[in-house]
């Protein structure tokens, strides 16, 4: 079989190159060197919980999860913090419109977020801090900024004084004049400059509020992330993530207020996810062009949706179209069928290993890690999965038991990094291993019946499985099933 098999582009050894990440701050790909060797701190901007997230939001949240999984797979001890914005203008507006208390509304959609994250295969953060539970820390940080001359109180509000922070605008890379031209001052605001931003908002009638040294009110949005990042991860962190829309003003403001308060670098690497677009335009709640996960799940398996969301490099825009989703679903199915075939071969194929096959697998593995080391290139990493499947299908007749086992475990290792499950969990009712095991028992019983010429029992098993959407295929290696 060696002569027929395509040669691996790599000759043998698995070499893990260094990880390079695109840093929005320097606008270059840099070697990733964490602040503390072996440890990585990640702060990821989480959802504003006034409604169900749309799949554009999910693109960002799923990518953050893949980045975290990959860092872990490289042996880093990762601490991943993702906030829940449970108080802001949108929550108050929606609460007023629906007559639901803002806290009840936020709790409801926090639960929705966490449940949908689970369904999509995201691991829960190490901490999911909520803004309303950190008002004390937020007030302390604002006071520190006032004491250091970086913030001022006016009319019950507190504003950050951007003119005092010399490198304001460095993250978004735009000149101050351009940022100023795009900034707006809302009615009633008493900012010194349109670029100054609110740290504390004075209470408005009917709004939820907390006591503070500047009167009753509530925190601004940007300050919550600085306060919670510092509380759980320290003054300086390795990675801060968000969608590209957060670069300005949210992250620019987070950076300004954090570095003004501590005098230290706030974030070493800023990572921003490109938009999921529909008809060439960003998908967004305010644009009304969005789809939720619940809507998508009526048609597609959550794993297929995840597969689609990571199918492009994270910094490129990703278009939404039915065709792309269908092709992602079909692609995932191809991988699942290969994995199912291999798991069948682990028991049905004759024992045996093959050094050339092992070398081929090592080559695939190297390519996968190289793709991920190149700024988390999931698109190229997924292409490697298809190449493994192609090789396994091309040489299925030659694959022996140990070869199948090793290929399966490679699928499992690489799938885990992307958060993908290749055994069809939905079809298996969520208990894949058990169902796979039961199916094998039925197939063995059918084989015994056939050997004993008990066609009635054999046909009964085949027809009963067929009515459940499971087809039995008789192959030279024995029967296997396909969903
Ligand atoms: P929000 O709940 O609005 O604060 O957004 C949650 C996350 O989704 C943030 O990181 C946003 O940058 C990100 N996001 C919003 N819209 C999109 C989109 N169309 N594509 C990708 N990410 C998005
Ligand atoms: Zn944030």
Short mmCIF file of C-alpha atoms in Angstrom, two decimals, residues 146-480:
data_model
loop_
_atom_site.label_atom_id
_atom_site.label_comp_id
_atom_site.label_asym_id
_atom_site.label_seq_id
_atom_site.Cartn_x
_atom_site.Cartn_y
_atom_site.Cartn_z
CA UNK A 146 -10.08 61.23 39.59
CA UNK A 147 -7.28 61.27 42.21
CA UNK A 148 -4.66 60.94 39.47
CA UNK A 149 -6.20 63.75 37.42
CA UNK A 150 -7.45 61.52 34.57
CA UNK A 151 -11.16 61.93 35.29
CA UNK A 152 -13.55 64.68 36.36
CA UNK A 153 -17.05 64.80 37.82
CA UNK A 154 -19.63 67.05 36.18
CA UNK A 155 -23.37 67.22 36.88
CA UNK A 156 -23.47 63.86 38.68
CA UNK A 157 -21.59 62.10 35.83
CA UNK A 158 -17.90 61.25 35.82
CA UNK A 159 -15.90 61.50 32.58
CA UNK A 160 -12.47 60.26 31.52
CA UNK A 161 -10.31 63.15 30.32
CA UNK A 162 -8.86 61.80 27.07
CA UNK A 163 -6.63 64.87 26.56
CA UNK A 164 -4.58 63.74 29.59
CA UNK A 165 -3.86 60.30 28.19
CA UNK A 166 -1.10 60.94 25.70
CA UNK A 167 -1.46 57.82 23.55
CA UNK A 168 -5.24 57.95 23.22
CA UNK A 169 -6.13 56.63 19.73
CA UNK A 170 -3.09 54.33 19.43
CA UNK A 171 -5.13 51.12 19.41
CA UNK A 172 -7.58 52.23 16.74
CA UNK A 173 -4.70 53.86 14.86
CA UNK A 174 -6.64 56.98 13.98
CA UNK A 175 -5.54 60.57 14.48
CA UNK A 176 -7.27 62.39 17.35
CA UNK A 177 -8.81 64.93 14.93
CA UNK A 178 -10.56 62.13 13.01
CA UNK A 179 -11.79 60.46 16.19
CA UNK A 180 -13.04 63.82 17.45
CA UNK A 181 -14.89 64.49 14.21
CA UNK A 182 -16.76 61.19 14.60
CA UNK A 183 -17.59 61.63 18.30
CA UNK A 184 -20.97 62.81 19.55
CA UNK A 185 -22.04 64.57 22.71
CA UNK A 186 -25.45 63.41 23.96
CA UNK A 187 -27.99 65.91 25.28
CA UNK A 188 -27.32 66.65 28.96
CA UNK A 189 -23.68 65.49 28.86
CA UNK A 190 -21.12 67.90 30.29
CA UNK A 191 -17.93 66.61 28.64
CA UNK A 192 -14.95 68.90 28.13
CA UNK A 193 -14.20 67.20 24.80
CA UNK A 194 -16.42 65.05 22.55
CA UNK A 195 -13.86 62.24 22.94
CA UNK A 196 -14.15 62.13 26.73
CA UNK A 197 -16.23 59.15 27.80
CA UNK A 198 -18.53 58.37 30.69
CA UNK A 199 -17.22 56.39 33.64
CA UNK A 200 -20.25 56.99 35.84
CA UNK A 201 -23.74 58.01 34.72
CA UNK A 202 -25.98 60.06 37.03
CA UNK A 203 -29.29 58.39 37.83
CA UNK A 204 -32.21 59.17 35.54
CA UNK A 205 -35.82 58.86 36.78
CA UNK A 206 -36.99 55.23 36.82
CA UNK A 207 -33.51 53.81 36.28
CA UNK A 208 -31.74 51.22 38.42
CA UNK A 209 -29.00 52.93 40.50
CA UNK A 210 -26.22 52.54 43.08
CA UNK A 211 -24.85 55.05 45.60
CA UNK A 212 -21.48 56.59 44.84
CA UNK A 213 -19.27 59.52 45.96
CA UNK A 214 -20.75 61.45 42.97
CA UNK A 215 -24.39 60.72 43.82
CA UNK A 216 -26.79 57.99 42.71
CA UNK A 217 -26.11 56.45 39.33
CA UNK A 218 -24.62 53.51 37.47
CA UNK A 219 -21.32 52.57 35.85
CA UNK A 220 -20.52 53.32 32.20
CA UNK A 221 -19.88 50.31 29.96
CA UNK A 222 -16.12 50.61 29.34
CA UNK A 223 -15.05 50.85 32.97
CA UNK A 224 -16.64 47.52 33.93
CA UNK A 225 -14.21 45.55 31.75
CA UNK A 226 -11.13 47.33 33.17
CA UNK A 227 -12.28 46.80 36.76
CA UNK A 228 -13.14 43.11 36.26
CA UNK A 229 -10.05 42.33 34.18
CA UNK A 230 -7.81 43.82 36.87
CA UNK A 231 -9.68 42.06 39.68
CA UNK A 232 -9.42 38.57 38.21
CA UNK A 233 -6.27 38.76 36.07
CA UNK A 234 -4.12 41.56 37.51
CA UNK A 235 -3.03 44.91 36.09
CA UNK A 236 -1.47 43.47 32.93
CA UNK A 237 -2.86 40.62 30.86
CA UNK A 238 -1.70 38.65 27.84
CA UNK A 239 -4.72 38.63 25.54
CA UNK A 240 -7.86 40.73 25.25
CA UNK A 241 -10.43 39.70 22.66
CA UNK A 242 -13.58 41.07 21.11
CA UNK A 243 -15.25 41.68 17.78
CA UNK A 244 -13.62 44.27 15.54
CA UNK A 245 -16.39 46.76 16.40
CA UNK A 246 -15.07 46.86 19.97
CA UNK A 247 -11.65 48.19 18.96
CA UNK A 248 -13.02 51.72 19.08
CA UNK A 249 -14.26 53.12 21.33
CA UNK A 250 -14.62 50.24 23.82
CA UNK A 251 -11.10 48.83 23.83
CA UNK A 252 -9.44 52.18 23.21
CA UNK A 253 -11.22 53.44 26.32
CA UNK A 254 -10.45 50.33 28.37
CA UNK A 255 -6.78 50.72 27.53
CA UNK A 256 -6.74 54.44 28.36
CA UNK A 257 -8.44 54.17 31.75
CA UNK A 258 -6.55 51.02 32.82
CA UNK A 259 -3.11 52.32 31.92
CA UNK A 260 -3.91 55.75 33.37
CA UNK A 261 -4.82 54.07 36.67
CA UNK A 262 -1.89 51.62 36.94
CA UNK A 263 0.86 53.19 34.84
CA UNK A 264 1.42 49.71 33.35
CA UNK A 265 0.68 48.13 29.98
CA UNK A 266 -2.89 46.81 30.21
CA UNK A 267 -2.85 44.23 27.39
CA UNK A 268 0.06 42.63 25.54
CA UNK A 269 -1.92 41.26 22.56
CA UNK A 270 -5.23 42.67 21.32
CA UNK A 271 -7.13 40.18 19.12
CA UNK A 272 -10.19 41.23 17.11
CA UNK A 273 -12.64 39.01 15.24
CA UNK A 274 -13.95 40.08 11.81
CA UNK A 275 -17.65 40.47 11.18
CA UNK A 276 -20.12 37.86 10.19
CA UNK A 277 -21.83 39.61 7.31
CA UNK A 278 -25.11 39.21 5.55
CA UNK A 279 -25.47 40.66 2.05
CA UNK A 280 -22.06 42.34 2.49
CA UNK A 281 -23.19 44.18 5.63
CA UNK A 282 -22.32 43.47 9.26
CA UNK A 283 -24.92 41.33 11.02
CA UNK A 284 -26.25 43.35 13.94
CA UNK A 285 -29.28 43.74 16.17
CA UNK A 286 -29.57 47.43 15.38
CA UNK A 287 -29.52 46.72 11.62
CA UNK A 288 -32.32 44.16 11.96
CA UNK A 289 -30.49 41.71 9.65
CA UNK A 290 -29.71 39.05 12.22
CA UNK A 291 -30.39 35.37 12.84
CA UNK A 292 -30.39 33.78 16.26
CA UNK A 293 -29.05 30.37 17.17
CA UNK A 294 -32.57 29.14 18.00
CA UNK A 295 -33.67 30.03 14.47
CA UNK A 296 -30.62 28.39 12.93
CA UNK A 297 -31.04 25.20 14.97
CA UNK A 298 -34.42 24.55 13.34
CA UNK A 299 -32.44 23.70 10.21
CA UNK A 300 -28.90 22.85 11.28
CA UNK A 301 -27.16 20.79 13.89
CA UNK A 302 -25.26 23.00 16.40
CA UNK A 303 -21.97 21.29 15.47
CA UNK A 304 -22.56 22.18 11.81
CA UNK A 305 -23.17 25.80 12.86
CA UNK A 306 -19.94 25.80 14.89
CA UNK A 307 -18.11 24.25 11.94
CA UNK A 308 -19.40 27.06 9.70
CA UNK A 309 -18.47 29.78 12.23
CA UNK A 310 -14.83 28.66 12.30
CA UNK A 311 -14.60 27.86 8.58
CA UNK A 312 -12.86 31.14 7.71
CA UNK A 313 -9.82 32.76 9.30
CA UNK A 314 -11.07 34.73 12.28
CA UNK A 315 -9.90 38.12 11.04
CA UNK A 316 -11.58 37.77 7.62
CA UNK A 317 -15.22 38.61 7.20
CA UNK A 318 -17.47 35.55 7.06
CA UNK A 319 -20.52 35.71 4.83
CA UNK A 320 -23.80 34.23 5.81
CA UNK A 321 -25.56 32.19 3.13
CA UNK A 322 -27.68 29.07 3.10
CA UNK A 323 -25.24 27.53 0.59
CA UNK A 324 -22.28 28.06 2.92
CA UNK A 325 -24.16 26.54 5.83
CA UNK A 326 -25.29 23.58 3.77
CA UNK A 327 -21.77 23.00 2.55
CA UNK A 328 -20.44 23.23 6.15
CA UNK A 329 -23.09 20.73 7.27
CA UNK A 330 -22.16 18.39 4.39
CA UNK A 331 -18.44 18.78 5.14
CA UNK A 332 -18.91 17.95 8.80
CA UNK A 333 -21.02 14.95 7.81
CA UNK A 334 -18.16 13.71 5.60
CA UNK A 335 -15.78 13.88 8.54
CA UNK A 336 -18.33 12.22 10.81
CA UNK A 337 -18.83 9.38 8.34
CA UNK A 338 -15.07 8.83 8.18
CA UNK A 339 -14.83 8.76 11.97
CA UNK A 340 -17.72 6.35 12.12
CA UNK A 341 -16.02 4.11 9.55
CA UNK A 342 -12.76 4.22 11.52
CA UNK A 343 -14.47 3.39 14.80
CA UNK A 344 -16.00 0.40 13.07
CA UNK A 345 -12.57 -0.69 11.81
CA UNK A 346 -11.10 -0.52 15.30
CA UNK A 347 -13.06 -3.68 16.06
CA UNK A 348 -13.67 -5.16 12.60
CA UNK A 349 -10.35 -4.67 10.77
CA UNK A 350 -7.56 -7.22 11.12
CA UNK A 351 -4.84 -6.25 13.61
CA UNK A 352 -1.88 -4.37 12.20
CA UNK A 353 0.07 -1.15 12.06
CA UNK A 354 1.92 0.54 9.21
CA UNK A 355 4.95 2.83 9.62
CA UNK A 356 4.23 4.77 6.42
CA UNK A 357 0.67 5.46 7.55
CA UNK A 358 1.96 6.65 10.91
CA UNK A 359 4.33 9.01 9.16
CA UNK A 360 1.50 10.32 7.03
CA UNK A 361 -0.52 11.00 10.17
CA UNK A 362 2.43 12.83 11.73
CA UNK A 363 2.60 15.01 8.63
CA UNK A 364 -1.11 15.86 8.91
CA UNK A 365 -0.71 16.65 12.57
CA UNK A 366 2.24 18.96 11.90
CA UNK A 367 0.29 20.81 9.21
CA UNK A 368 -2.67 21.25 11.54
CA UNK A 369 -0.53 22.72 14.31
CA UNK A 370 1.35 24.91 11.84
CA UNK A 371 -1.95 26.34 10.63
CA UNK A 372 -3.12 27.05 14.17
CA UNK A 373 0.29 28.49 15.09
CA UNK A 374 -0.15 30.94 12.26
CA UNK A 375 -2.59 33.25 14.05
CA UNK A 376 -5.16 30.51 14.68
CA UNK A 377 -5.82 29.73 11.01
CA UNK A 378 -8.83 27.47 11.47
CA UNK A 379 -9.58 27.50 7.72
CA UNK A 380 -6.27 25.77 6.93
CA UNK A 381 -6.57 23.53 9.99
CA UNK A 382 -9.97 22.30 8.77
CA UNK A 383 -8.49 21.62 5.32
CA UNK A 384 -6.09 19.20 7.04
CA UNK A 385 -9.03 17.34 8.60
CA UNK A 386 -10.48 16.83 5.12
CA UNK A 387 -7.11 15.57 3.90
CA UNK A 388 -6.99 12.99 6.69
CA UNK A 389 -10.53 11.89 5.81
CA UNK A 390 -9.62 11.69 2.13
CA UNK A 391 -6.58 9.53 2.84
CA UNK A 392 -8.58 7.28 5.20
CA UNK A 393 -11.30 6.79 2.58
CA UNK A 394 -8.86 6.22 -0.26
CA UNK A 395 -6.96 3.53 1.62
CA UNK A 396 -9.79 2.12 3.73
CA UNK A 397 -9.24 -1.37 2.32
CA UNK A 398 -5.65 -1.32 3.62
CA UNK A 399 -6.34 0.17 7.01
CA UNK A 400 -5.68 -2.22 9.88
CA UNK A 401 -6.97 -2.05 13.41
CA UNK A 402 -4.11 -0.09 15.04
CA UNK A 403 -3.93 2.29 12.10
CA UNK A 404 -7.64 2.99 12.49
CA UNK A 405 -7.22 3.53 16.23
CA UNK A 406 -4.37 6.00 15.73
CA UNK A 407 -6.27 7.90 13.04
CA UNK A 408 -9.31 8.08 15.29
CA UNK A 409 -7.28 9.43 18.16
CA UNK A 410 -5.78 12.08 15.86
CA UNK A 411 -9.30 13.13 14.83
CA UNK A 412 -10.22 13.29 18.50
CA UNK A 413 -7.15 15.37 19.43
CA UNK A 414 -7.59 17.86 16.60
CA UNK A 415 -11.38 17.95 16.95
CA UNK A 416 -11.03 18.82 20.63
CA UNK A 417 -8.93 21.86 19.76
CA UNK A 418 -11.66 23.15 17.47
CA UNK A 419 -14.42 22.06 19.86
CA UNK A 420 -15.87 19.72 17.22
CA UNK A 421 -17.45 16.36 17.84
CA UNK A 422 -17.20 13.91 14.98
CA UNK A 423 -19.48 11.28 16.39
CA UNK A 424 -22.92 12.55 15.56
CA UNK A 425 -24.20 13.51 19.02
CA UNK A 426 -27.62 14.61 17.80
CA UNK A 427 -28.39 11.38 15.99
CA UNK A 428 -27.15 9.50 19.01
CA UNK A 429 -29.51 11.38 21.28
CA UNK A 430 -26.57 12.99 23.07
CA UNK A 431 -25.17 9.72 24.37
CA UNK A 432 -22.91 8.83 21.50
CA UNK A 433 -20.80 6.08 22.99
CA UNK A 434 -23.76 4.18 24.37
CA UNK A 435 -25.70 4.34 21.10
CA UNK A 436 -22.63 3.38 19.06
CA UNK A 437 -22.18 0.38 21.36
CA UNK A 438 -25.83 -0.67 21.09
CA UNK A 439 -25.70 -0.40 17.31
CA UNK A 440 -22.67 -2.67 17.21
CA UNK A 441 -24.52 -5.26 19.31
CA UNK A 442 -27.45 -5.17 16.86
CA UNK A 443 -25.12 -5.53 13.90
CA UNK A 444 -23.40 -8.51 15.53
CA UNK A 445 -26.80 -10.15 16.23
CA UNK A 446 -27.77 -9.65 12.60
CA UNK A 447 -24.49 -11.23 11.50
CA UNK A 448 -25.14 -14.26 13.70
CA UNK A 449 -28.67 -14.57 12.34
CA UNK A 450 -27.37 -14.42 8.77
CA UNK A 451 -24.73 -17.04 9.47
CA UNK A 452 -27.45 -19.31 10.88
CA UNK A 453 -29.62 -18.53 7.79
CA UNK A 454 -32.22 -16.93 10.07
CA UNK A 455 -33.19 -14.40 7.37
CA UNK A 456 -36.34 -13.34 9.21
CA UNK A 457 -34.38 -12.01 12.22
CA UNK A 458 -31.65 -10.53 10.04
CA UNK A 459 -34.18 -8.66 7.88
CA UNK A 460 -36.13 -7.56 10.92
CA UNK A 461 -33.02 -5.91 12.43
CA UNK A 462 -32.15 -4.26 9.12
CA UNK A 463 -35.69 -2.93 8.57
CA UNK A 464 -36.06 -1.72 12.15
CA UNK A 465 -32.79 0.22 11.91
CA UNK A 466 -33.77 1.55 8.52
CA UNK A 467 -37.00 2.96 9.97
CA UNK A 468 -34.75 4.92 12.39
CA UNK A 469 -32.74 6.31 9.47
CA UNK A 470 -29.82 3.90 9.88
CA UNK A 471 -28.64 2.00 6.84
CA UNK A 472 -26.57 -1.17 7.12
CA UNK A 473 -23.85 -1.60 4.51
CA UNK A 474 -22.20 -4.97 4.02
CA UNK A 475 -18.51 -4.34 3.32
CA UNK A 476 -15.62 -6.79 2.82
CA UNK A 477 -14.68 -6.02 6.43
CA UNK A 478 -18.15 -6.87 7.68
CA UNK A 479 -21.30 -4.82 8.17
CA UNK A 480 -21.21 -1.15 9.09
#
